Amino acid sequence: MPTSTTSGISMSSVAVTAARARAFHPLFAPLGPGAFIRRAVAPAGRAGAAIAATAGRRKIRAGTSRSAPLPWSRICRNKTSRIGASAETQAMAAGKQDVTLKVCSWNVLLPNGQAGATDNPAWFVNKYYGSRTPREIRTWEHRHELIRKRIHELDADIYALQEVAAATFEADFAFLASAGYEHVLHNKHRFRPATFWRRDQFELCGARCKDRTLLVLLRHRISNAYLFVANCHLTGGSGVENAQTRLRQIADVVGQAEKEARKMIAQLHKVPQTLKKHERSQLDMTQYELALEEFALCCMGDFNASGNTAVRHFLREACVTPEFQEPFQEGSLTSKEKHHAFGPLTDIYEDWFGVQPTYVAPDLKSVYIDAETQGPSALFGRCVRHIFEKYTGGGDRMTSDQLLAFVRFVNDGNMRGGILRAYNALVATRPGRESDKFIDTTISADDLIELCFSEVVAGMLWSLRYDFEMCGAPDIVRPDVFAENLDHIFVSSHLQPISCSDTLSQTERAAIFERGEFVPNEWHPSDHFPISGVLCWVRGARPGKVEYVPTSL
């Protein structure tokens, strides 16, 4: 298995002079008049306008940190021998030929290899499936084989996976190690991102674990080009607070990439770390900015939001202001302007090939939520009252033991879940009698409706549908399809999209949209579909738009 790397990896500091760096890395070659003009001209269109609008607001802070170099403050020299190398390899190493690579992002849905374990709650994943789905289809053995097969079919150079489980990670993805990949696994949380890359193509220069994001810096072994890969699994949920959190998370990881790139450039150019402010102003910041733009950036993952969000605006326009508001929401998402120096990024699906669904599920909101009151629908109330009558035997109050019996049954014996948490919170608000401190722990049918509807508000509609089916609640007419593009691949201007894979094949589309075979199911192991694209790593200005080349998986 490849070495698992976290934010605490040990790397030596830069010990390469600027002259030696320029000898093997064309990025830091002196900028002649022609090169200066070519690189200084912003691309036309929306990207160029955004660059011009943000250029004056960027604050260059090179060499201001007094702290020790970060783990990736090492510039890795190409150790591949040029003797006997092919003409293509020599041209690539000299920066005269572009590099082509394929990237892929996929939320694989938390592995359920250890039933009942804290890091792998099998009961939780089981509820993504319909209650009528055979048990053997829901097992991790079946899901793992589907994941392994799909990843091998995608055949990417870099994989950004979300929702992997630390407890079983080594065994779950050993097949990628045997295929020649190395990886970095996030060091926190139950749902972790992990990034894989081909070891014969890339060398790891460093990694940083942020809030629900994982940043790695890779060096292409032949061309010595540098690529930041931000693997994101942003906070889900509606509302202003969650939108603010998502914006902070993406701004933090992109800002970290910018910070590390600036440090590397400053060290290569021997910029003292202790320069005063007035001394820093005398540096050639134009050349510094141009050098920074040579670091390619790829932000991909599960962004848990779609449409014109603040995260999308920040990446595509290189900035977001306090005046920006997301659709159907009121309130500012940031108190001050946020911006980054990588220039406007593009979503390879939205900007080049067209939006495609990455998350497909039954549209249960229209079934469980009343359109006028935004409260529980009549059908939702009937389903909950059916459960109430089943466990109370027709009584007018449900005891704590009866509620626990219901929770234990629908959660495969696990005494946990949102309904139980909501019940405990409800009981905690009830006052006790002064004499014996007695607290009434029974609930009415209306109370149970309120507890279950809290799961709807939390977005756990699929979990409730499973509960209703397990308890024999009234059958629900087959719901419409809810399809969104929650997963994205954003790239900087030096990564030109060549082609992308369709998220769903024609067969899969027919199964979902015509026959109602919602995922996960027998033939797909997750509630998300993978996205992937072939990119051309260009050195100069971006060429014109290319034609979409669809690929059926």
Coordinates of C-alpha atoms in Angstrom, one line a residue:
M1 CA 0.0 0.0 0.0
P2 CA 1.4 3.5 -0.8
T3 CA 2.5 5.7 2.0
S4 CA -0.5 7.4 3.7
T5 CA 0.3 11.1 4.0
T6 CA -1.3 13.7 6.3
S7 CA -0.7 17.3 7.0
G8 CA 2.2 16.4 9.3
I9 CA 4.5 15.0 6.6
S10 CA 8.1 15.8 7.1
M11 CA 9.9 17.5 4.2
S12 CA 13.1 19.3 4.0
S13 CA 13.2 23.0 3.3
V14 CA 14.2 24.5 0.1
A15 CA 17.9 24.1 -0.6
V16 CA 17.9 25.0 -4.3
T17 CA 19.3 28.3 -5.5
A18 CA 17.4 30.4 -8.0
A19 CA 20.0 29.6 -10.7
R20 CA 19.6 25.9 -10.2
A21 CA 15.8 26.2 -10.1
R22 CA 15.8 28.0 -13.5
A23 CA 18.0 25.3 -14.9
F24 CA 15.4 22.6 -14.5
H25 CA 12.1 24.6 -14.2
P26 CA 11.2 26.8 -17.1
L27 CA 8.6 28.6 -14.9
F28 CA 11.3 30.6 -13.2
A29 CA 13.3 31.5 -16.3
P30 CA 13.9 35.3 -16.7
L31 CA 11.0 36.9 -18.4
G32 CA 12.1 38.6 -21.6
P33 CA 10.1 41.3 -23.3
G34 CA 8.2 38.9 -25.5
A35 CA 7.3 36.6 -22.7
F36 CA 6.2 39.5 -20.5
I37 CA 3.8 40.8 -23.1
R38 CA 2.4 37.3 -23.8
R39 CA 1.8 36.5 -20.2
A40 CA 0.6 39.9 -19.1
V41 CA -2.3 40.1 -21.6
A42 CA -5.4 38.8 -20.0
P43 CA -7.6 36.3 -22.0
A44 CA -10.6 37.7 -23.7
G45 CA -14.2 37.5 -22.5
R46 CA -15.5 37.0 -19.0
A47 CA -12.2 35.5 -17.7
G48 CA -10.2 38.5 -18.9
A49 CA -12.7 41.0 -17.5
A50 CA -12.6 39.3 -14.1
I51 CA -8.8 39.3 -14.1
A52 CA -8.7 43.0 -14.9
A53 CA -11.3 43.7 -12.2
T54 CA -9.5 41.9 -9.5
A55 CA -5.9 42.7 -10.4
G56 CA -5.9 45.9 -8.5
R57 CA -7.3 44.4 -5.4
R58 CA -4.7 41.6 -4.9
K59 CA -2.4 42.1 -2.0
I60 CA 1.0 40.4 -2.5
R61 CA 2.5 39.4 0.8
A62 CA 5.6 37.6 -0.3
G63 CA 8.2 36.7 2.3
T64 CA 6.2 38.2 5.3
S65 CA 6.0 35.0 7.3
R66 CA 8.6 34.4 10.1
S67 CA 7.5 30.9 10.7
A68 CA 9.4 27.8 9.6
P69 CA 8.8 26.6 6.0
L70 CA 5.7 24.5 5.6
P71 CA 6.0 20.8 4.7
W72 CA 5.8 21.4 1.0
S73 CA 8.4 24.2 0.9
R74 CA 10.5 21.8 -1.1
I75 CA 10.9 22.1 -4.8
C76 CA 11.3 18.5 -6.1
R77 CA 13.9 18.3 -8.9
N78 CA 13.2 16.0 -11.7
K79 CA 15.4 12.9 -11.2
T80 CA 14.4 11.2 -14.5
S81 CA 17.4 10.8 -16.8
R82 CA 17.2 12.6 -20.1
I83 CA 19.7 10.2 -21.7
G84 CA 17.8 7.9 -24.1
A85 CA 14.5 9.6 -23.4
S86 CA 12.0 9.8 -26.3
A87 CA 11.6 13.0 -28.3
E88 CA 8.2 13.5 -26.7
T89 CA 9.6 13.1 -23.2
Q90 CA 12.4 15.6 -23.9
A91 CA 10.0 18.1 -25.4
M92 CA 7.7 17.8 -22.4
A93 CA 10.5 18.2 -19.9
A94 CA 11.7 21.3 -21.8
G95 CA 8.3 22.8 -21.5
K96 CA 7.8 22.7 -25.3
Q97 CA 5.0 20.2 -25.3
D98 CA 1.8 20.2 -23.3
V99 CA 0.9 17.6 -20.7
T100 CA -2.4 15.7 -20.9
L101 CA -4.0 14.2 -17.8
K102 CA -7.4 12.9 -16.7
V103 CA -9.0 13.8 -13.4
C104 CA -12.0 12.3 -11.6
S105 CA -14.1 13.1 -8.6
W106 CA -16.6 10.8 -6.9
N107 CA -18.5 10.8 -3.7
V108 CA -18.5 7.0 -3.2
L109 CA -20.9 7.0 -0.2
L110 CA -19.6 6.0 3.1
P111 CA -18.4 2.3 3.1
N112 CA -20.4 0.1 5.4
G113 CA -17.8 -2.6 6.0
Q114 CA -18.2 -2.7 9.8
A115 CA -21.8 -2.9 10.9
G116 CA -22.4 -0.8 14.0
A117 CA -18.9 0.7 14.1
T118 CA -18.6 4.4 14.8
D119 CA -16.6 5.1 11.7
N120 CA -18.7 2.8 9.5
P121 CA -22.4 3.0 10.4
A122 CA -23.8 0.2 8.2
W123 CA -27.3 1.0 9.3
F124 CA -27.0 4.5 8.0
V125 CA -25.9 3.4 4.5
N126 CA -28.5 0.7 4.4
K127 CA -31.3 3.3 4.6
Y128 CA -30.1 4.9 1.3
Y129 CA -31.5 1.8 -0.4
G130 CA -35.2 0.9 -0.7
S131 CA -36.4 -1.4 2.0
R132 CA -37.3 -4.0 -0.6
T133 CA -33.7 -4.1 -1.8
P134 CA -32.2 -7.5 -1.0
R135 CA -29.7 -7.5 1.9
E136 CA -26.9 -8.9 -0.2
I137 CA -27.1 -5.9 -2.6
R138 CA -26.6 -3.5 0.3
T139 CA -23.5 -5.3 1.6
W140 CA -20.1 -3.6 1.3
E141 CA -18.7 -6.6 -0.6
H142 CA -21.2 -5.9 -3.4
R143 CA -20.8 -2.2 -3.3
H144 CA -17.0 -2.4 -3.1
E145 CA -16.8 -4.5 -6.3
L146 CA -19.0 -2.0 -8.1
I147 CA -16.7 0.9 -7.0
R148 CA -13.6 -1.0 -8.0
K149 CA -14.9 -1.7 -11.4
R150 CA -16.1 1.8 -12.0
I151 CA -12.8 3.4 -11.0
H152 CA -10.8 1.1 -13.2
E153 CA -13.1 1.9 -16.1
L154 CA -12.6 5.6 -15.6
D155 CA -8.8 5.1 -15.7
A156 CA -7.9 8.6 -14.4
D157 CA -4.5 9.9 -13.5
I158 CA -5.8 11.7 -10.4
Y159 CA -8.8 10.7 -8.3
A160 CA -10.6 12.9 -5.7
L161 CA -12.8 10.6 -3.6
Q162 CA -15.2 11.7 -0.9
E163 CA -16.8 9.8 2.0
V164 CA -14.1 7.2 2.5
A165 CA -13.9 5.6 6.0
A166 CA -10.6 5.8 7.9
A167 CA -11.2 2.5 9.7
T168 CA -11.2 0.4 6.6
F169 CA -9.5 2.7 4.1
E170 CA -6.3 0.6 3.5
A171 CA -8.3 -2.5 2.7
D172 CA -11.1 -0.7 0.8
F173 CA -8.7 0.9 -1.7
A174 CA -5.8 -1.5 -1.9
F175 CA -6.8 -2.1 -5.5
L176 CA -5.6 1.4 -6.4
A177 CA -2.3 0.8 -4.7
S178 CA -1.7 -2.3 -6.7
A179 CA -2.6 -0.3 -9.8
G180 CA 0.3 2.1 -9.2
Y181 CA -1.4 4.9 -7.2
E182 CA -0.3 6.8 -4.1
H183 CA -2.6 8.7 -1.9
V184 CA -3.3 11.3 0.8
L185 CA -6.1 10.7 3.3
H186 CA -7.6 13.5 5.4
N187 CA -6.8 13.2 9.0
K188 CA -10.1 14.2 10.6
H189 CA -13.9 13.5 10.4
R190 CA -15.9 10.4 9.8
F191 CA -16.6 11.2 6.1
R192 CA -13.1 11.9 4.7
P193 CA -11.8 12.9 1.4
A194 CA -8.8 11.0 -0.1
T195 CA -6.8 12.0 -3.2
F196 CA -5.0 9.4 -5.4
W197 CA -2.4 10.0 -8.2
R198 CA -0.3 7.8 -10.5
R199 CA 3.1 7.5 -8.8
D200 CA 4.9 7.2 -12.2
Q201 CA 3.5 10.5 -13.3
F202 CA 3.4 12.7 -10.2
E203 CA 5.5 13.3 -7.1
L204 CA 3.9 14.6 -3.9
C205 CA 5.4 17.9 -2.7
G206 CA 3.1 18.4 0.3
A207 CA -0.4 18.2 1.7
R208 CA -2.7 20.2 4.0
C209 CA -5.9 19.1 5.7
K210 CA -8.5 21.9 6.0
D211 CA -12.1 22.0 7.1
R212 CA -13.8 19.3 4.9
T213 CA -11.2 19.9 2.2
L214 CA -7.8 18.3 1.3
L215 CA -5.1 20.2 -0.5
V216 CA -2.2 18.4 -2.2
L217 CA 0.6 19.8 -4.4
L218 CA 1.9 17.5 -7.1
R219 CA 4.9 17.9 -9.4
H220 CA 4.7 16.3 -12.9
R221 CA 7.8 14.1 -13.0
I222 CA 8.7 14.9 -16.6
S223 CA 7.6 18.5 -17.2
N224 CA 8.3 19.7 -13.6
A225 CA 5.0 21.5 -13.8
Y226 CA 3.1 22.0 -10.5
L227 CA -0.5 21.3 -9.8
F228 CA -2.6 22.1 -6.7
V229 CA -5.5 19.6 -6.2
A230 CA -8.2 20.7 -3.8
N231 CA -10.5 17.8 -2.9
C232 CA -13.7 19.2 -1.4
H233 CA -16.6 17.8 0.4
L234 CA -18.3 21.0 1.6
T235 CA -20.9 21.3 4.3
G236 CA -24.4 20.4 3.1
G237 CA -27.8 21.9 3.9
S238 CA -29.8 25.0 3.0
G239 CA -29.8 28.3 4.8
V240 CA -27.5 31.3 5.1
E241 CA -25.3 29.7 7.8
N242 CA -24.5 26.7 5.7
A243 CA -23.8 28.9 2.6
Q244 CA -21.5 31.0 4.7
T245 CA -19.7 27.8 5.9
R246 CA -19.2 26.5 2.3
L247 CA -17.8 29.9 1.2
R248 CA -15.4 29.9 4.1
Q249 CA -14.3 26.3 3.4
I250 CA -13.5 26.9 -0.3
A251 CA -11.9 30.3 0.4
D252 CA -9.6 28.7 3.0
V253 CA -8.4 25.9 0.8
V254 CA -7.8 28.1 -2.2
G255 CA -6.1 30.7 0.0
Q256 CA -3.9 28.0 1.4
A257 CA -2.8 27.0 -2.1
E258 CA -2.0 30.7 -2.9
K259 CA -0.1 31.0 0.3
E260 CA 2.1 28.0 -0.4
A261 CA 2.7 29.0 -4.0
R262 CA 3.9 32.5 -2.9
K263 CA 6.3 31.0 -0.3
M264 CA 7.8 28.6 -2.9
I265 CA 8.3 31.5 -5.4
A266 CA 9.8 33.7 -2.7
Q267 CA 12.2 31.0 -1.6
L268 CA 13.3 30.2 -5.1
H269 CA 14.0 33.9 -5.8
K270 CA 15.7 34.3 -2.5
V271 CA 13.2 36.8 -1.1
P272 CA 14.1 37.3 2.6
Q273 CA 11.4 36.1 5.0
T274 CA 12.0 39.2 7.2
L275 CA 11.5 42.0 4.8
K276 CA 9.8 45.1 6.1
K277 CA 6.7 46.4 4.3
H278 CA 8.5 49.3 2.6
E279 CA 11.2 46.9 1.5
R280 CA 8.7 44.4 0.0
S281 CA 7.1 47.2 -2.0
Q282 CA 10.4 47.6 -4.0
L283 CA 10.2 44.0 -5.3
D284 CA 9.2 43.3 -8.9
M285 CA 5.6 42.2 -8.1
T286 CA 4.6 42.0 -11.7
Q287 CA 7.0 39.2 -12.3
Y288 CA 5.9 37.7 -9.0
E289 CA 2.3 37.7 -10.0
L290 CA 3.1 36.1 -13.4
A291 CA 5.1 33.4 -11.8
L292 CA 2.2 32.6 -9.4
E293 CA -0.2 32.2 -12.3
E294 CA 2.0 29.3 -13.6
F295 CA 0.8 27.1 -10.7
A296 CA -2.2 25.2 -12.0
L297 CA -5.2 24.7 -9.7
C298 CA -7.9 22.0 -9.8
C299 CA -10.8 22.3 -7.3
M300 CA -13.1 19.3 -7.5
G301 CA -15.4 17.3 -5.3
D302 CA -18.9 17.3 -3.7
F303 CA -19.8 21.0 -3.2
N304 CA -23.3 20.1 -1.8
A305 CA -24.9 23.0 -3.7
S306 CA -25.8 23.9 -7.2
G307 CA -26.8 27.1 -9.2
N308 CA -25.3 30.5 -8.7
T309 CA -23.8 30.0 -5.3
A310 CA -21.2 32.1 -3.5
V311 CA -18.7 29.2 -3.9
R312 CA -19.3 29.1 -7.6
H313 CA -19.0 32.9 -7.9
F314 CA -15.8 33.0 -5.9
L315 CA -14.1 30.4 -8.1
R316 CA -15.4 31.6 -11.4
E317 CA -14.9 35.3 -10.9
A318 CA -11.9 35.1 -8.6
C319 CA -13.8 37.2 -5.9
V320 CA -17.0 37.6 -4.1
T321 CA -18.3 40.7 -2.3
P322 CA -20.5 41.3 0.7
E323 CA -23.3 42.4 -1.7
F324 CA -23.5 39.0 -3.3
Q325 CA -26.6 36.9 -2.4
E326 CA -27.5 33.4 -3.4
P327 CA -30.9 32.8 -5.0
F328 CA -33.9 32.5 -2.6
Q329 CA -31.8 33.6 0.4
E330 CA -31.4 36.9 2.2
G331 CA -28.4 38.0 4.1
S332 CA -24.8 38.7 3.4
L333 CA -22.5 35.6 3.1
T334 CA -19.2 37.5 3.9
S335 CA -18.4 40.6 5.8
K336 CA -15.6 41.6 3.5
E337 CA -14.5 40.8 0.0
K338 CA -12.9 37.4 -0.6
H339 CA -10.6 36.9 -3.6
H340 CA -7.8 34.7 -4.9
A341 CA -4.9 35.2 -7.3
F342 CA -5.3 32.1 -9.5
G343 CA -7.6 34.0 -11.8
P344 CA -11.1 33.0 -12.8
L345 CA -11.6 29.2 -12.8
T346 CA -14.0 27.3 -15.1
D347 CA -16.3 24.5 -14.4
I348 CA -15.4 22.0 -17.1
Y349 CA -19.0 20.7 -17.4
E350 CA -20.9 23.9 -17.1
D351 CA -18.6 26.2 -19.1
W352 CA -17.5 23.7 -21.8
F353 CA -19.7 20.7 -22.2
G354 CA -23.0 21.4 -20.5
V355 CA -24.4 20.7 -17.0
Q356 CA -25.1 17.1 -16.2
P357 CA -26.7 15.6 -13.1
T358 CA -24.3 14.1 -10.5
Y359 CA -26.9 13.4 -7.7
V360 CA -30.1 11.7 -8.5
A361 CA -32.8 10.8 -6.0
P362 CA -36.6 10.6 -5.6
D363 CA -38.2 14.0 -5.2
L364 CA -39.7 13.4 -1.7
K365 CA -40.0 17.1 -0.8
S366 CA -43.1 17.5 -3.0
V367 CA -44.5 14.3 -1.3
Y368 CA -43.7 15.1 2.4
I369 CA -44.0 18.9 2.5
D370 CA -47.2 20.8 2.0
A371 CA -46.7 23.4 -0.8
E372 CA -48.7 26.1 0.9
T373 CA -47.9 25.7 4.6
Q374 CA -44.4 24.3 4.1
G375 CA -45.2 21.9 7.0
P376 CA -46.0 18.2 6.9
S377 CA -48.2 17.1 4.1
A378 CA -51.4 15.1 4.6
L379 CA -49.7 11.9 3.3
F380 CA -46.8 12.5 5.7
G381 CA -49.2 12.8 8.6
R382 CA -50.9 9.5 7.6
C383 CA -47.6 7.7 7.4
V384 CA -46.5 8.8 10.9
R385 CA -49.9 8.1 12.5
H386 CA -49.7 4.6 11.0
I387 CA -46.4 4.0 12.9
F388 CA -47.9 5.6 16.0
E389 CA -50.9 3.2 16.0
K390 CA -48.7 0.2 15.2
Y391 CA -46.4 0.7 18.2
T392 CA -49.0 2.0 20.7
G393 CA -51.6 -0.7 19.9
G394 CA -54.2 2.1 19.2
G395 CA -53.4 4.1 22.4
D396 CA -53.3 7.9 22.6
R397 CA -49.7 8.2 24.0
M398 CA -46.4 6.5 23.0
T399 CA -44.0 5.5 25.7
S400 CA -40.3 5.9 25.5
D401 CA -40.0 2.1 25.3
Q402 CA -42.4 2.0 22.3
L403 CA -40.4 4.8 20.6
L404 CA -37.2 3.0 21.2
A405 CA -38.6 -0.2 19.7
F406 CA -39.5 1.7 16.6
V407 CA -36.0 3.3 16.3
R408 CA -34.3 0.0 17.0
F409 CA -36.4 -1.7 14.3
V410 CA -35.8 0.8 11.4
N411 CA -32.1 1.3 12.3
D412 CA -31.1 -2.4 12.3
G413 CA -30.8 -2.6 16.1
N414 CA -28.9 0.7 16.5
M415 CA -30.2 3.1 19.2
R416 CA -29.3 6.2 17.3
G417 CA -30.5 8.6 14.7
G418 CA -32.1 12.0 14.3
I419 CA -35.6 11.0 15.6
L420 CA -34.1 9.8 18.8
R421 CA -32.0 13.0 19.2
A422 CA -35.1 15.1 18.6
Y423 CA -37.1 13.1 21.2
N424 CA -34.4 13.6 23.8
A425 CA -34.4 17.3 23.1
L426 CA -38.2 17.5 23.4
V427 CA -38.2 15.6 26.7
A428 CA -35.4 17.8 28.1
T429 CA -37.7 20.9 27.8
R430 CA -40.5 19.4 29.9
P431 CA -40.6 20.6 33.5
G432 CA -40.8 18.0 36.3
R433 CA -43.0 18.1 39.4
E434 CA -41.4 19.6 42.5
S435 CA -42.2 16.6 44.7
D436 CA -40.7 13.7 42.8
K437 CA -39.0 15.4 39.8
F438 CA -41.2 13.2 37.6
I439 CA -40.9 14.0 33.9
D440 CA -43.5 12.8 31.4
T441 CA -41.6 11.0 28.7
T442 CA -44.6 9.9 26.6
I443 CA -45.5 11.6 23.4
S444 CA -48.6 12.1 21.3
A445 CA -49.2 11.4 17.6
D446 CA -48.7 15.1 16.9
D447 CA -45.4 15.0 18.8
L448 CA -44.2 12.1 16.7
I449 CA -45.1 13.9 13.5
E450 CA -43.0 16.9 14.8
L451 CA -40.1 14.6 15.6
C452 CA -40.2 12.9 12.2
F453 CA -40.6 16.2 10.3
S454 CA -37.4 17.4 11.9
E455 CA -35.7 14.8 9.7
V456 CA -37.3 16.3 6.7
V457 CA -36.0 19.7 7.6
A458 CA -32.5 18.2 8.1
G459 CA -32.7 16.7 4.5
M460 CA -33.0 13.1 5.6
L461 CA -36.1 12.4 3.5
W462 CA -34.6 9.1 2.1
S463 CA -34.2 7.9 5.7
L464 CA -37.9 8.6 6.5
R465 CA -39.0 6.9 3.3
Y466 CA -37.1 3.8 4.4
D467 CA -38.7 3.9 7.9
F468 CA -42.2 4.3 6.4
E469 CA -41.7 1.3 4.0
M470 CA -40.3 -0.9 6.8
C471 CA -43.4 -0.1 9.0
G472 CA -45.9 -0.8 6.2
A473 CA -47.0 2.8 6.0
P474 CA -49.4 3.8 3.1
D475 CA -47.7 3.3 -0.3
I476 CA -46.3 6.4 -1.9
V477 CA -47.0 7.0 -5.6
R478 CA -43.7 6.8 -7.4
P479 CA -42.2 10.2 -7.0
D480 CA -40.6 12.4 -9.6
V481 CA -36.8 12.4 -10.1
F482 CA -34.8 15.0 -8.3
A483 CA -31.5 15.6 -10.3
E484 CA -28.8 18.1 -9.4
N485 CA -25.2 18.8 -10.3
L486 CA -23.7 18.9 -6.8
D487 CA -20.3 17.8 -7.9
H488 CA -17.9 20.0 -9.9
I489 CA -14.5 20.2 -11.4
F490 CA -13.1 23.7 -11.5
V491 CA -9.8 24.4 -13.2
S492 CA -7.5 27.4 -13.7
S493 CA -6.7 28.8 -17.1
H494 CA -3.7 26.6 -17.7
L495 CA -5.8 23.4 -17.6
Q496 CA -7.7 23.3 -20.9
P497 CA -10.7 20.8 -21.0
I498 CA -10.4 18.4 -23.9
S499 CA -13.3 16.0 -23.2
C500 CA -15.4 14.8 -20.3
S501 CA -17.4 11.6 -19.5
D502 CA -21.2 11.6 -19.3
T503 CA -22.2 11.2 -15.7
L504 CA -24.9 8.7 -16.7
S505 CA -24.9 6.3 -19.6
Q506 CA -28.0 6.0 -21.8
T507 CA -28.9 2.7 -20.1
E508 CA -28.6 4.3 -16.6
R509 CA -30.7 7.3 -17.6
A510 CA -33.4 5.0 -18.9
A511 CA -33.3 3.0 -15.7
I512 CA -33.7 6.0 -13.4
F513 CA -35.9 8.4 -15.3
E514 CA -38.2 5.9 -17.0
R515 CA -38.3 2.9 -14.6
G516 CA -37.6 4.7 -11.3
E517 CA -34.6 2.6 -10.3
F518 CA -33.1 5.1 -7.9
V519 CA -29.5 4.8 -6.7
P520 CA -27.8 3.3 -4.8
N521 CA -29.1 0.0 -6.1
E522 CA -28.0 -3.3 -7.6
W523 CA -25.9 -1.7 -10.4
H524 CA -24.7 1.5 -8.7
P525 CA -23.1 1.8 -5.2
S526 CA -23.6 5.4 -4.4
D527 CA -26.1 8.3 -4.4
H528 CA -23.6 10.3 -6.5
F529 CA -22.2 9.6 -10.0
P530 CA -18.5 10.2 -10.8
I531 CA -17.4 13.1 -13.0
S532 CA -14.2 13.1 -15.0
G533 CA -12.4 15.1 -17.7
V534 CA -9.3 15.0 -19.8
L535 CA -7.3 18.2 -19.5
C536 CA -4.4 19.7 -21.5
W537 CA -1.9 21.4 -19.3
V538 CA -0.9 24.3 -21.5
R539 CA 1.8 26.9 -20.8
G540 CA 0.5 29.9 -22.6
A541 CA -2.8 31.6 -23.2
R542 CA -5.9 29.4 -23.4
P543 CA -6.9 28.2 -26.9
G544 CA -10.4 28.4 -28.2
K545 CA -13.3 26.3 -27.0
V546 CA -13.2 22.6 -28.2
E547 CA -16.0 20.3 -29.2
Y548 CA -17.6 18.1 -26.6
V549 CA -16.7 14.4 -27.0
P550 CA -19.3 12.4 -25.1
T551 CA -18.3 9.1 -23.5
S552 CA -20.7 6.4 -22.4
L553 CA -19.6 4.6 -19.3

